Short mmCIF file of C-alpha atoms in Angstrom, two decimals:
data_model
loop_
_atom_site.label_atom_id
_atom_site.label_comp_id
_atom_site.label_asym_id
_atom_site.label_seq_id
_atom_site.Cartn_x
_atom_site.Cartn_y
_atom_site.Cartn_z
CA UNK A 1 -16.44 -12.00 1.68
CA UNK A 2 -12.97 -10.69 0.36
CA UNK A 3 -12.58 -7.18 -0.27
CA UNK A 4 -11.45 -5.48 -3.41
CA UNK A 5 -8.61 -3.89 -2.10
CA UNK A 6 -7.28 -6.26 0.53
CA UNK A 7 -6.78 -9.40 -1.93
CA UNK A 8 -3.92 -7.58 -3.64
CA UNK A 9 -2.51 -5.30 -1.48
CA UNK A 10 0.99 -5.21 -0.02
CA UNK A 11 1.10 -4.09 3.40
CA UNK A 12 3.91 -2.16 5.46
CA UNK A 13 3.41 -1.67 9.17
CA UNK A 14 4.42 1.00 11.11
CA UNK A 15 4.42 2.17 14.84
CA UNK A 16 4.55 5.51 14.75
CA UNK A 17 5.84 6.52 18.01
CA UNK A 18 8.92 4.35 17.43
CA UNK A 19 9.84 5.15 14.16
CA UNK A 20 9.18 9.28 14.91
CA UNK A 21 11.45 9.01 17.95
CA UNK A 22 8.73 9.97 20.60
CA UNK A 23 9.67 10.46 23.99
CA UNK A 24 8.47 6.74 25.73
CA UNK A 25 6.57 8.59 28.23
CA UNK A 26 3.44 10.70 27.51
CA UNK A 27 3.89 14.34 29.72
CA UNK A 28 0.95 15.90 31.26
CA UNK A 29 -0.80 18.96 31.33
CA UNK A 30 -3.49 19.48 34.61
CA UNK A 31 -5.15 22.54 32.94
CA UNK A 32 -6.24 20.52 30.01
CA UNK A 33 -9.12 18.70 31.80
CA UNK A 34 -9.84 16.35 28.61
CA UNK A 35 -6.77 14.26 28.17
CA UNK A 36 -4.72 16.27 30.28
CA UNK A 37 -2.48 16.85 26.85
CA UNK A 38 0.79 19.03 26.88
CA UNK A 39 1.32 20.89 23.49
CA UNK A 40 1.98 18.84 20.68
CA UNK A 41 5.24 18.40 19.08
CA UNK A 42 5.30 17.96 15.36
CA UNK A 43 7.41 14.82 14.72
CA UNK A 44 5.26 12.98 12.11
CA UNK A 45 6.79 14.43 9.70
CA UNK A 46 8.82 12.48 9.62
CA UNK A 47 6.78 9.37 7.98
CA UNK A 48 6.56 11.60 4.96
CA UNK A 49 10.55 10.39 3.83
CA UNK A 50 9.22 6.91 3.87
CA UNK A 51 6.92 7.63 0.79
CA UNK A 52 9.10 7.17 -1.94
CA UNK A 53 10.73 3.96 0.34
CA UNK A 54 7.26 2.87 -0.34
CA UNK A 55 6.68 3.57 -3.96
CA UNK A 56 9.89 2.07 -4.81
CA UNK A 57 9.52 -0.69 -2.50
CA UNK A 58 6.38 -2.05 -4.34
CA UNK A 59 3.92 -0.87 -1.11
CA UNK A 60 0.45 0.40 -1.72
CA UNK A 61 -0.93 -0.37 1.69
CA UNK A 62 0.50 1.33 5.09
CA UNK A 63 -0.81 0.13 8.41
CA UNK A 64 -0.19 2.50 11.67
CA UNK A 65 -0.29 1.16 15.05
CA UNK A 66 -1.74 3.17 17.60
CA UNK A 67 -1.26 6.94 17.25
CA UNK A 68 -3.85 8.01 19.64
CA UNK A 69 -3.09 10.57 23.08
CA UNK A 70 -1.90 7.48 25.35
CA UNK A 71 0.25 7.51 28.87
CA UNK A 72 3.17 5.76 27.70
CA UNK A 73 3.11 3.12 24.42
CA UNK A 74 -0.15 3.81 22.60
CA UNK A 75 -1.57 0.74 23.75
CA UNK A 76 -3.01 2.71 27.32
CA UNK A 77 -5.10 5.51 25.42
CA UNK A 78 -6.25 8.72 26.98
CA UNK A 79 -8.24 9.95 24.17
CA UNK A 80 -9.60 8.14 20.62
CA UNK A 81 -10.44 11.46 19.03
CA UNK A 82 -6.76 13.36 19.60
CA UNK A 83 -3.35 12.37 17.84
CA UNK A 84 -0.72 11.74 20.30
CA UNK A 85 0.85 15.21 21.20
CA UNK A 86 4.33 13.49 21.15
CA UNK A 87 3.62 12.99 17.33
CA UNK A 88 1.76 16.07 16.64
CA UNK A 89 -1.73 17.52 16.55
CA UNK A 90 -4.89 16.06 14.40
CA UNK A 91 -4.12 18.61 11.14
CA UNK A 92 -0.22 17.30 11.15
CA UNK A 93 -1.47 13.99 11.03
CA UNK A 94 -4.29 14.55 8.37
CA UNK A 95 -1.60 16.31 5.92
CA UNK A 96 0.78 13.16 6.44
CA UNK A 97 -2.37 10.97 5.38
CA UNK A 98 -3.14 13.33 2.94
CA UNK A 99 0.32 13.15 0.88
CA UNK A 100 0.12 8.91 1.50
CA UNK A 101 -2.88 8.89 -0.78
CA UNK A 102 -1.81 11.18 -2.77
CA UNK A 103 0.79 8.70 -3.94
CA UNK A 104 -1.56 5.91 -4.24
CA UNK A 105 -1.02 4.35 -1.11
CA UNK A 106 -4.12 3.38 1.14
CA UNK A 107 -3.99 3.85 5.06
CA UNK A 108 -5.00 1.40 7.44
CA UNK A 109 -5.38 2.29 11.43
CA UNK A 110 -5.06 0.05 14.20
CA UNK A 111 -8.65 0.30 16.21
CA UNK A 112 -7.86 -0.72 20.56
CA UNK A 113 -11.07 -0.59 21.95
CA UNK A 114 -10.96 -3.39 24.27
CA UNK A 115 -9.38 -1.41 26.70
CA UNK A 116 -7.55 2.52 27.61
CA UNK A 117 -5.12 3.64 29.65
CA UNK A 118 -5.86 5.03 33.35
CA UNK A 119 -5.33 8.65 32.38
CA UNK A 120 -8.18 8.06 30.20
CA UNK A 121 -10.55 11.21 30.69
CA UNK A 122 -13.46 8.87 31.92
CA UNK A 123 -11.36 6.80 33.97
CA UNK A 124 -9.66 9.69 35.72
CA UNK A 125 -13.07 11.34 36.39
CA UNK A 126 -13.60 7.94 38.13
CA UNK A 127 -10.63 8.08 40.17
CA UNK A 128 -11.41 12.58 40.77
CA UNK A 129 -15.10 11.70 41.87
CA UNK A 130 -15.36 8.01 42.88
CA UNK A 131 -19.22 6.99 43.22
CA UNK A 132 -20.14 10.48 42.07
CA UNK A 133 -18.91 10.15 38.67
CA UNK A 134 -21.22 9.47 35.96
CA UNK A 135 -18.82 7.49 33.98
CA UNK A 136 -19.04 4.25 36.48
CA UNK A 137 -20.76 1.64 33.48
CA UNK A 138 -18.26 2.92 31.29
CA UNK A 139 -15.86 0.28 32.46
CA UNK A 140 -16.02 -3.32 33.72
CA UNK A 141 -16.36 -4.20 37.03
CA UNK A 142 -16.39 -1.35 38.66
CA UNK A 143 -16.38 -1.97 42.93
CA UNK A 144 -16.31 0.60 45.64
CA UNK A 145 -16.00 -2.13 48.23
CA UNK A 146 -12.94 -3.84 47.01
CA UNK A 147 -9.21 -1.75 45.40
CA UNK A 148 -6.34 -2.53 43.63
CA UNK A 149 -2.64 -2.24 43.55
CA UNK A 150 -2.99 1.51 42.18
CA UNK A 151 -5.40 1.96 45.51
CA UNK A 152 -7.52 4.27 43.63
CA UNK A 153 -10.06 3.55 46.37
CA UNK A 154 -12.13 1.32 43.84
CA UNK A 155 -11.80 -1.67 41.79
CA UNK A 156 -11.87 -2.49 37.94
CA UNK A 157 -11.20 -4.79 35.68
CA UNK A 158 -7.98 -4.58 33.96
CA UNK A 159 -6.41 -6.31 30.65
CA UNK A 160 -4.59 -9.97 31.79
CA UNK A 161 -4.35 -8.03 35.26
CA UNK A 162 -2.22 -5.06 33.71
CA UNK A 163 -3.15 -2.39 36.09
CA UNK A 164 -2.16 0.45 33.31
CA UNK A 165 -4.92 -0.77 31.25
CA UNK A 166 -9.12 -0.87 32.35
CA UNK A 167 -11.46 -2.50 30.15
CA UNK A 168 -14.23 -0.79 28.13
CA UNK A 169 -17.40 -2.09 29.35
CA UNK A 170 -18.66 -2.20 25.03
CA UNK A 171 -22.17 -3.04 26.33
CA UNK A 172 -22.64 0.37 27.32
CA UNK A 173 -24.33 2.61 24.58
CA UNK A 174 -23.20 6.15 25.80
CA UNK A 175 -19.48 3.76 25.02
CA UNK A 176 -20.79 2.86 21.91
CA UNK A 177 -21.38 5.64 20.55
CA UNK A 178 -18.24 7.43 21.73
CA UNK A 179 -16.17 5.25 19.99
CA UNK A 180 -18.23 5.46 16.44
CA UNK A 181 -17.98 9.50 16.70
CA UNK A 182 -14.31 8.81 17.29
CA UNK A 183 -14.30 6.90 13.38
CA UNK A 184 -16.51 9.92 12.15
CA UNK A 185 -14.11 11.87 13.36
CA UNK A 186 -10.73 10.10 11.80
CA UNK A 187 -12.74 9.41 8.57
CA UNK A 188 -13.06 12.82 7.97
CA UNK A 189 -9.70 14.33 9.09
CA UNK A 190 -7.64 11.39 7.27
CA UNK A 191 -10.12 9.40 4.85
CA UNK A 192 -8.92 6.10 6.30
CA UNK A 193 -9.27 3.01 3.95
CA UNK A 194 -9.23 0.14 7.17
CA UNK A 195 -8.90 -1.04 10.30
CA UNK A 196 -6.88 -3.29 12.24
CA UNK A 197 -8.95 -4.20 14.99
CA UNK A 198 -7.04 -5.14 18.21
CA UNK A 199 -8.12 -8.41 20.46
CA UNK A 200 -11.32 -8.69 18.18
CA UNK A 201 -11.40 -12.18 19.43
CA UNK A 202 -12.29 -11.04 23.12
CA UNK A 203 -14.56 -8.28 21.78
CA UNK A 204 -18.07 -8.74 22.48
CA UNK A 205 -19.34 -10.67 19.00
CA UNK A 206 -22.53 -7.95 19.15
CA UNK A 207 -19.83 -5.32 19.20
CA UNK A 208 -17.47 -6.27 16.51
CA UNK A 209 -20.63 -7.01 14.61
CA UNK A 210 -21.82 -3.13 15.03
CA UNK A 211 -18.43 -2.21 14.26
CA UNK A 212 -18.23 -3.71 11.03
CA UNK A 213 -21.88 -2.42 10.08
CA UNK A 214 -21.02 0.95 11.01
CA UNK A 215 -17.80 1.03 8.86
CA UNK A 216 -19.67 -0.32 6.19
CA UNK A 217 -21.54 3.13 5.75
CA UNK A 218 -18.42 4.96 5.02
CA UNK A 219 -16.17 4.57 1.66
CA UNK A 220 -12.37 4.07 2.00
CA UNK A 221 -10.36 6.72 1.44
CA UNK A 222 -9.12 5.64 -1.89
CA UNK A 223 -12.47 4.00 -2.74
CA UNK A 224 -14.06 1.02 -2.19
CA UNK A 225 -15.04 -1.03 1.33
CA UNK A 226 -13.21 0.00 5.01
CA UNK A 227 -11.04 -3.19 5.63
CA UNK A 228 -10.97 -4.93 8.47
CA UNK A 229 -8.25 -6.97 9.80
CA UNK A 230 -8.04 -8.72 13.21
CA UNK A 231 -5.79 -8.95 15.63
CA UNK A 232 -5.80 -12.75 16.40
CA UNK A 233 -3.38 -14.21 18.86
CA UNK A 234 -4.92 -17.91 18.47
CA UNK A 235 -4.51 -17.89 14.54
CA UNK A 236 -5.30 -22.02 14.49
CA UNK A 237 -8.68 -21.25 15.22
CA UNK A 238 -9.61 -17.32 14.14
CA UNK A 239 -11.64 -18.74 11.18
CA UNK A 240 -14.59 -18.39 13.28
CA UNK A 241 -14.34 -14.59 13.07
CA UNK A 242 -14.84 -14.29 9.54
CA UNK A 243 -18.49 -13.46 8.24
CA UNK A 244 -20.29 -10.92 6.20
CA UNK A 245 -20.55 -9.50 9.57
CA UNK A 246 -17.53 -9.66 11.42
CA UNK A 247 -13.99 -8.95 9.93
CA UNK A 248 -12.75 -10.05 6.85
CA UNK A 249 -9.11 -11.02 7.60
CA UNK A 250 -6.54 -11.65 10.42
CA UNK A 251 -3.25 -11.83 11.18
CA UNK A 252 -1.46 -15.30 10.64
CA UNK A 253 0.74 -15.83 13.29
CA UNK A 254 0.37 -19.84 12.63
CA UNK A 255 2.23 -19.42 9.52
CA UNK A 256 4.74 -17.04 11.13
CA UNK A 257 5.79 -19.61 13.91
CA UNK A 258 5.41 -22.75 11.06
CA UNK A 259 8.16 -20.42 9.08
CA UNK A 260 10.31 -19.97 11.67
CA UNK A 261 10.37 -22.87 13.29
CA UNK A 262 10.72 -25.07 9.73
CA UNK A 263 13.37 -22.80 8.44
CA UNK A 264 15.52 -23.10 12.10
CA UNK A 265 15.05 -26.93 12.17
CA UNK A 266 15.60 -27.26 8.44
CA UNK A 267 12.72 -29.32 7.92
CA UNK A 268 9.75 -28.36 6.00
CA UNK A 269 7.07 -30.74 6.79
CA UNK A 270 5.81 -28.86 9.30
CA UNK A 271 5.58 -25.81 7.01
CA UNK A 272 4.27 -27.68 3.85
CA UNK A 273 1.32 -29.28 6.47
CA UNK A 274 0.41 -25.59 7.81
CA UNK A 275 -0.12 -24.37 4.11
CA UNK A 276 -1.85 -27.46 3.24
CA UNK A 277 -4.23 -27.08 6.20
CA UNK A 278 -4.59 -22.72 5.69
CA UNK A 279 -4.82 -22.62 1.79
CA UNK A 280 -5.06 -26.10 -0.32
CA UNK A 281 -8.19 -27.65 -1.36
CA UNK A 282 -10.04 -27.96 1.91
CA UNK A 283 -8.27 -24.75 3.30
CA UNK A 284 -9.49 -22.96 6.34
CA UNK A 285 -8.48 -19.66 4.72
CA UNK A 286 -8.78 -20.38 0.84
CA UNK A 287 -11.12 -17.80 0.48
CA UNK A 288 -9.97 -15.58 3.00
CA UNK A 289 -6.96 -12.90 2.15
CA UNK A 290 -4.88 -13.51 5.33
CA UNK A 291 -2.27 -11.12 6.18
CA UNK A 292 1.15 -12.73 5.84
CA UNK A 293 4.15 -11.58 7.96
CA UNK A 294 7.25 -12.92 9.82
CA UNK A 295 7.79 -10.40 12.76
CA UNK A 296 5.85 -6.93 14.30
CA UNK A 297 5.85 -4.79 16.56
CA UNK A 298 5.14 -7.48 19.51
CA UNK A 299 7.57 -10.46 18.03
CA UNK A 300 11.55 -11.02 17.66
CA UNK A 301 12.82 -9.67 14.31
CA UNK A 302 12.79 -12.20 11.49
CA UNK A 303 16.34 -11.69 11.09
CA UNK A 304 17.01 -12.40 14.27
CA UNK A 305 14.99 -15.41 14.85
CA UNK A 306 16.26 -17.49 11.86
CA UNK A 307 19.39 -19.15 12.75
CA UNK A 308 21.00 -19.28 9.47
CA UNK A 309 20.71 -16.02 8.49
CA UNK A 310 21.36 -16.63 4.84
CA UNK A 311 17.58 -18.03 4.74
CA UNK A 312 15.91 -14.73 5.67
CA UNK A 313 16.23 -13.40 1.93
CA UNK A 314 14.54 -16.63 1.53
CA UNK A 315 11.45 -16.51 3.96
CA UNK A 316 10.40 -12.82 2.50
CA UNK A 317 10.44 -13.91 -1.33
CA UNK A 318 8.59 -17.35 -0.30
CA UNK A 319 6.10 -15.53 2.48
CA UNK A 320 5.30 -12.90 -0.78
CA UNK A 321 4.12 -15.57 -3.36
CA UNK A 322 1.76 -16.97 -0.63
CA UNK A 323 -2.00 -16.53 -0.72
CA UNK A 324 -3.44 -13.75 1.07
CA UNK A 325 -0.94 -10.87 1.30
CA UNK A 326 2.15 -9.60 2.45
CA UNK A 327 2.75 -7.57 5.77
CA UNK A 328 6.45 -6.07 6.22
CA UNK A 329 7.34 -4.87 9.70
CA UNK A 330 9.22 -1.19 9.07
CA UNK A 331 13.22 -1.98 8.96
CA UNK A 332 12.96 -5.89 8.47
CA UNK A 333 13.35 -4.86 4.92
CA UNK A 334 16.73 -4.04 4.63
CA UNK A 335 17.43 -6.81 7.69
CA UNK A 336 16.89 -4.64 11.39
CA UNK A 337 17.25 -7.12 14.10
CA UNK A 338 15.47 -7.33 17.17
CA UNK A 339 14.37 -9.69 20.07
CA UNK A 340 11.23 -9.22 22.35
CA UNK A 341 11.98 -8.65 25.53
CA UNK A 342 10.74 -6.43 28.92
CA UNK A 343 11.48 -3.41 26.63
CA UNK A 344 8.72 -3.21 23.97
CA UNK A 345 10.73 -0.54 22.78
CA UNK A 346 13.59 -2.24 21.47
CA UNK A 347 10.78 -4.01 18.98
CA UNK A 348 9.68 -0.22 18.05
CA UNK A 349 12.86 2.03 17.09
CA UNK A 350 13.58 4.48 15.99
CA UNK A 351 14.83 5.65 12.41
CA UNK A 352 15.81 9.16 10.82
CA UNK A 353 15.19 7.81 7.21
CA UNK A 354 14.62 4.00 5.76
CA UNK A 355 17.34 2.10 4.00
CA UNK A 356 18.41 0.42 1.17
CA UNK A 357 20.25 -2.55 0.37
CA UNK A 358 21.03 -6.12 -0.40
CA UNK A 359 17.56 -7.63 1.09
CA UNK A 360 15.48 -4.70 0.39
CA UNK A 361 16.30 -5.17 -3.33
CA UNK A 362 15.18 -8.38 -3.27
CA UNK A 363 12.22 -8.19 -1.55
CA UNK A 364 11.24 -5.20 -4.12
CA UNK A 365 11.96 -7.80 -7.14
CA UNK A 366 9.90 -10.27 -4.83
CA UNK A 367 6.87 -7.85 -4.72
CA UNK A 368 7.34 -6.74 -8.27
CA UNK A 369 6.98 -10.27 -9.70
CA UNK A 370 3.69 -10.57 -7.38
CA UNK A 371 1.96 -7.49 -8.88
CA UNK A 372 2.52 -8.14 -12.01
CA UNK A 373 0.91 -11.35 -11.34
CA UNK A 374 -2.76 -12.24 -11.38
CA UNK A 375 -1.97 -15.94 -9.80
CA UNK A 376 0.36 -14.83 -7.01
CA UNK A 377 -2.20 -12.15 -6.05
CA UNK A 378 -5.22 -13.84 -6.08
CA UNK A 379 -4.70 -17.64 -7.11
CA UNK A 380 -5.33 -20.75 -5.43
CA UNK A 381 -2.99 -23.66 -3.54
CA UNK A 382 -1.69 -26.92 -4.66
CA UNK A 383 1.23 -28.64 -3.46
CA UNK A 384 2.95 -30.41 -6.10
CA UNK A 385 6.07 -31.97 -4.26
CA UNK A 386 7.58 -31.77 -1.06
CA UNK A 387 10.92 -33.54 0.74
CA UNK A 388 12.82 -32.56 4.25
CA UNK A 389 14.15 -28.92 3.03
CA UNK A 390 12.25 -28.69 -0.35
CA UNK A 391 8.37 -27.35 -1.37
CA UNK A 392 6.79 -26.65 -4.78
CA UNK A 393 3.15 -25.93 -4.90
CA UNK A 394 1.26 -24.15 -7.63
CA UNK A 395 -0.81 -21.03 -7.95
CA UNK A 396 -3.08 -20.44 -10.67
CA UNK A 397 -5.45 -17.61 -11.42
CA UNK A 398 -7.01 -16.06 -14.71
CA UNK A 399 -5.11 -18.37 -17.46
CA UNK A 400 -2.16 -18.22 -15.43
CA UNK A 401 -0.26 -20.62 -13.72
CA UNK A 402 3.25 -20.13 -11.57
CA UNK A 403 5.16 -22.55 -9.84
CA UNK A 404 6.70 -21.67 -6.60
CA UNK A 405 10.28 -23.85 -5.65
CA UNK A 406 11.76 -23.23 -2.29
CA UNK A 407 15.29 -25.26 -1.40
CA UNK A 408 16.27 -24.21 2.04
CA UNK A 409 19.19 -26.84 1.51
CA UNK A 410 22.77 -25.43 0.89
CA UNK A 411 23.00 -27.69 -1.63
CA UNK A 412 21.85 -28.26 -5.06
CA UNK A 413 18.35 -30.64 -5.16
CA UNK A 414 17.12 -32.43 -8.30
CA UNK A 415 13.14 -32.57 -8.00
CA UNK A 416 12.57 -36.55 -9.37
CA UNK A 417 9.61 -38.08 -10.61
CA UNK A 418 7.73 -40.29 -8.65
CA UNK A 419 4.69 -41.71 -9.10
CA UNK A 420 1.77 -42.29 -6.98
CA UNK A 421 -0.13 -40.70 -4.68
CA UNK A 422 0.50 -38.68 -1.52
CA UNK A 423 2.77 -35.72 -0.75
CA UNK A 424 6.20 -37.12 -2.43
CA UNK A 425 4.46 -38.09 -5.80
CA UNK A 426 5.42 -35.15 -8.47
CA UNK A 427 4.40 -36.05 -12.42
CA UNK A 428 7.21 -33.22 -13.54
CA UNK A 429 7.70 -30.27 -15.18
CA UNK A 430 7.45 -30.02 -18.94
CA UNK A 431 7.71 -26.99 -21.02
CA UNK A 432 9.38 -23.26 -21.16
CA UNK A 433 9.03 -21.36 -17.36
CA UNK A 434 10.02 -17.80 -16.78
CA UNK A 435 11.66 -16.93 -13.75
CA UNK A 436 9.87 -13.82 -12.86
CA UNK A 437 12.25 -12.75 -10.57
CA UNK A 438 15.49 -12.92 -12.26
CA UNK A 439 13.45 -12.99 -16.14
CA UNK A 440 15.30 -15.75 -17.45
CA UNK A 441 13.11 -18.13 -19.29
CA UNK A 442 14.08 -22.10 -18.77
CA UNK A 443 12.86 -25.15 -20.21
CA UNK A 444 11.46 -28.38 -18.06
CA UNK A 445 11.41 -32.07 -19.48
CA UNK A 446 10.58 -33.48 -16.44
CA UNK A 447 13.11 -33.51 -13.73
CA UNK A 448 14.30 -30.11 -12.36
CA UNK A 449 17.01 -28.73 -10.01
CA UNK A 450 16.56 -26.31 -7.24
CA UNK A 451 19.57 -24.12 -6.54
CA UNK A 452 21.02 -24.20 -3.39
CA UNK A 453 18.96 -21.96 -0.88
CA UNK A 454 16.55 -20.37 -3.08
CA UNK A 455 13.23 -19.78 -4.33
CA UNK A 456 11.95 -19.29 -7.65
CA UNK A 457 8.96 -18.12 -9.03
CA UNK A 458 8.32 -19.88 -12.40
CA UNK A 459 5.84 -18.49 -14.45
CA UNK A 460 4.33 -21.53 -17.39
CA UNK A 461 4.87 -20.09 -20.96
CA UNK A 462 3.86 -22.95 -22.85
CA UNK A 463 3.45 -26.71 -22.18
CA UNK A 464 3.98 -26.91 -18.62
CA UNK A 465 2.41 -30.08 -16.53
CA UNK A 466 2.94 -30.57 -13.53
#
């Protein structure tokens, strides 16, 4: 079920509207009678001085949120087969995807088809021609007896009761269909390499199911399968998604709260159960390439939700040697901050040009040990010792083994033997190690300190039990 690509890939995320400095509201344009579209202004441009960010960064996967002709945040879409005119026009877009591939680095697109915006060009031929439009089963409850706060003179069925956004009714062909010659469409102007599908766990099951087989048709840009990642706000439980038919991977918020909350409470049990229950023996997700990350577009800034903000260095090197992969948020590299609140826009900002410093350098040493790496990329989970602010577990893949050693303490921690069974016991470490971040090689005979607040990747050389 894992795809090539996806089980070794390190993600960055970006919202494109933010980051290009888009005006937050969509303008309109009467005479266009399609998405009612003003000209478009070329600002995606500006994604093309991220690039080398990339490249140096260790990146070779980009995810976009939505970039499609919406009213106001992307999220209420007027049109699936147009760019947002704020951003620029279809061919801008294309020769932005063009030059990411060119430098090795595969595209993924987020996919909303759960629901549009109302100045949606089927919607607003509802709302022009009320019974007389011909675009009535396109969406979801659709009632000329009853209205709504908008007193369009009809009702619908809107997203959580969000007004701004109808529903799709997906069990409508002539929909269907729409949507798949939207893909055509994208595949051939930008040579996409995956999706990640938004609210696939309310999607119709049939749909998400045609979805996947109609993706499968097409090659990724850079070869290989279209990848598809899922949207998954109950995380616990989005292991029923995953099939030969369905999507392949989701997003783990479960480890992103389990992170957070450990690190702020400085106690790790919590953390150590959550990776024990995703990835050990009897994992939910052990053969599943999850996509690891500790904030987005929709949550608070990692480095503003961990207390003790000497840990957040911490979190991104310990999130990267997890299974699954790595998903970093545009800016929470070099340590933006950001909280969630009735402004979505304050999670979405702005930036002329990425930068470099402190964090970001670690984070590229981070990803660097990881590629180089067959068992960080693709190896399996076993805990080997755990205590109140201290974890070690082991990853091993093709001959190779690495030991992972987080100490969230600000103190120094010797790691003792103990015998037995059970989540304390710990047999030692015996043998030379190298530290693949830092290269130094060290030698175990048993017991072994953790620095204070750090995490180590220890690569065995020769000898090494645990």
């Amino acid at each position: 079920m894992n795809v090539s690509w996806f089980d070794g890939c390190s993600m960055y995320q970006i919202f494109p509207l933010g980051l290009c400095g888009s005006p937050h509201e969509n303008s309109w344009d009467w005479s266009n009678t399609w998405n009612a579209a003003s000209r478009p202004v070329r600002r995606v441009d500006r994604i093309l001085k991220w690039i080398p960010h990339l490249k140096k960064l260790g990146i070779d996967s980009v995810w976009f949120n939505l970039a499609l002709q919406s009213d106001t945040h992307g999220y209420n879409t007027r049109d699936f087969y147009t760019l947002d005119s704020r951003l620029g026009s279809n061919e801008d877009f294309a020769e932005v995807c063009q030059a990411i591939h060119e430098a090795g680095i595969r595209i993924v697109f987020d996919a909303l088809f759960f629901n549009v915006g109302r100045g949606f060009w089927a919607f607003r031929d509802i709302r022009n021609n009320l019974q007389n439009s011909q675009f009535t089963s396109w969406f979801k409850e659709i009632d000329f007896n009853r209205n709504t706060p908008c007193n369009d003179g009809f009702y619908y069925k809107a997203w959580d009761g969000n007004w701004d956004l109808p529903e799709l009714n997906l069990e409508n062909e002539d929909v269907i269909q729409h949507i798949f010659g939207a893909i055509r469409k994208s595949e051939d102007l930008y040579r996409f390499d995956g999706f990640h599908l938004c609210l696939a766990e309310r999607l119709p099951k049939k749909f998400v199911e045609r979805f996947r087989a109609f993706c499968a048709d097409m090659s990724a840009g850079l070869g290989g399968n279209i990848a598809i990642v899922d949207e998954m706000y109950d995380s616990i439980n989005c292991e029923r998604l995953f099939s030969e038919t369905q999507v392949q991977s989701a997003e783990n918020r479960e480890l992103r709260e389990s992170v957070c909350e450990s690190f702020n409470k400085k106690n790790i049990f919590d953390l150590a159960y959550t990776l024990n229950r995703e990835f050990g023996l009897d994992g939910i997700y052990k053969n599943v390439s999850m996509m690891n990350f500790l904030d987005n577009h929709n949550l608070p800034r990692f480095a503003t939700a961990i207390k003790d903000k000497s840990l957040v260095p911490l979190g991104w090197k310990f999130l990267i040697a997890l299974p699954g992969f790595p998903c970093i948020y545009y800016g929470s590299e070099w340590g933006v901050e950001g909280w969630h609140d009735e402004n979505h826009w304050v999670m979405r900002p702005e930036f002329e040009q990425p930068e470099w410093n402190e964090l970001t350098e670690q984070i590229q040493k981070a990803l660097s040990a990881r590629k180089a790496s067959p068992a960080l990329r693709y190896g399996n989970y076993r805990q080997i010792f755990q205590a109140t602010e201290q974890l070690v577990f082991e990853r091993e893949s093709c001959g190779e083994k690495v030991v992972v050693a987080l100490n969230i303490s600000e103190y120094e921690y010797k790691v003792p033997i103990k015998s037995g069974g059970g989540y304390a016991a710990f047999a030692g470490l015996f043998g030379d190690f190298e530290e693949m971040i830092d290269g130094d090689t060290r030698r175990y005979d048993g017991e072994f300190y953790l620095p204070p607040k750090s995490v180590m990747y220890l690569k065995r050389l020769q000898n090494g039990l645990a």
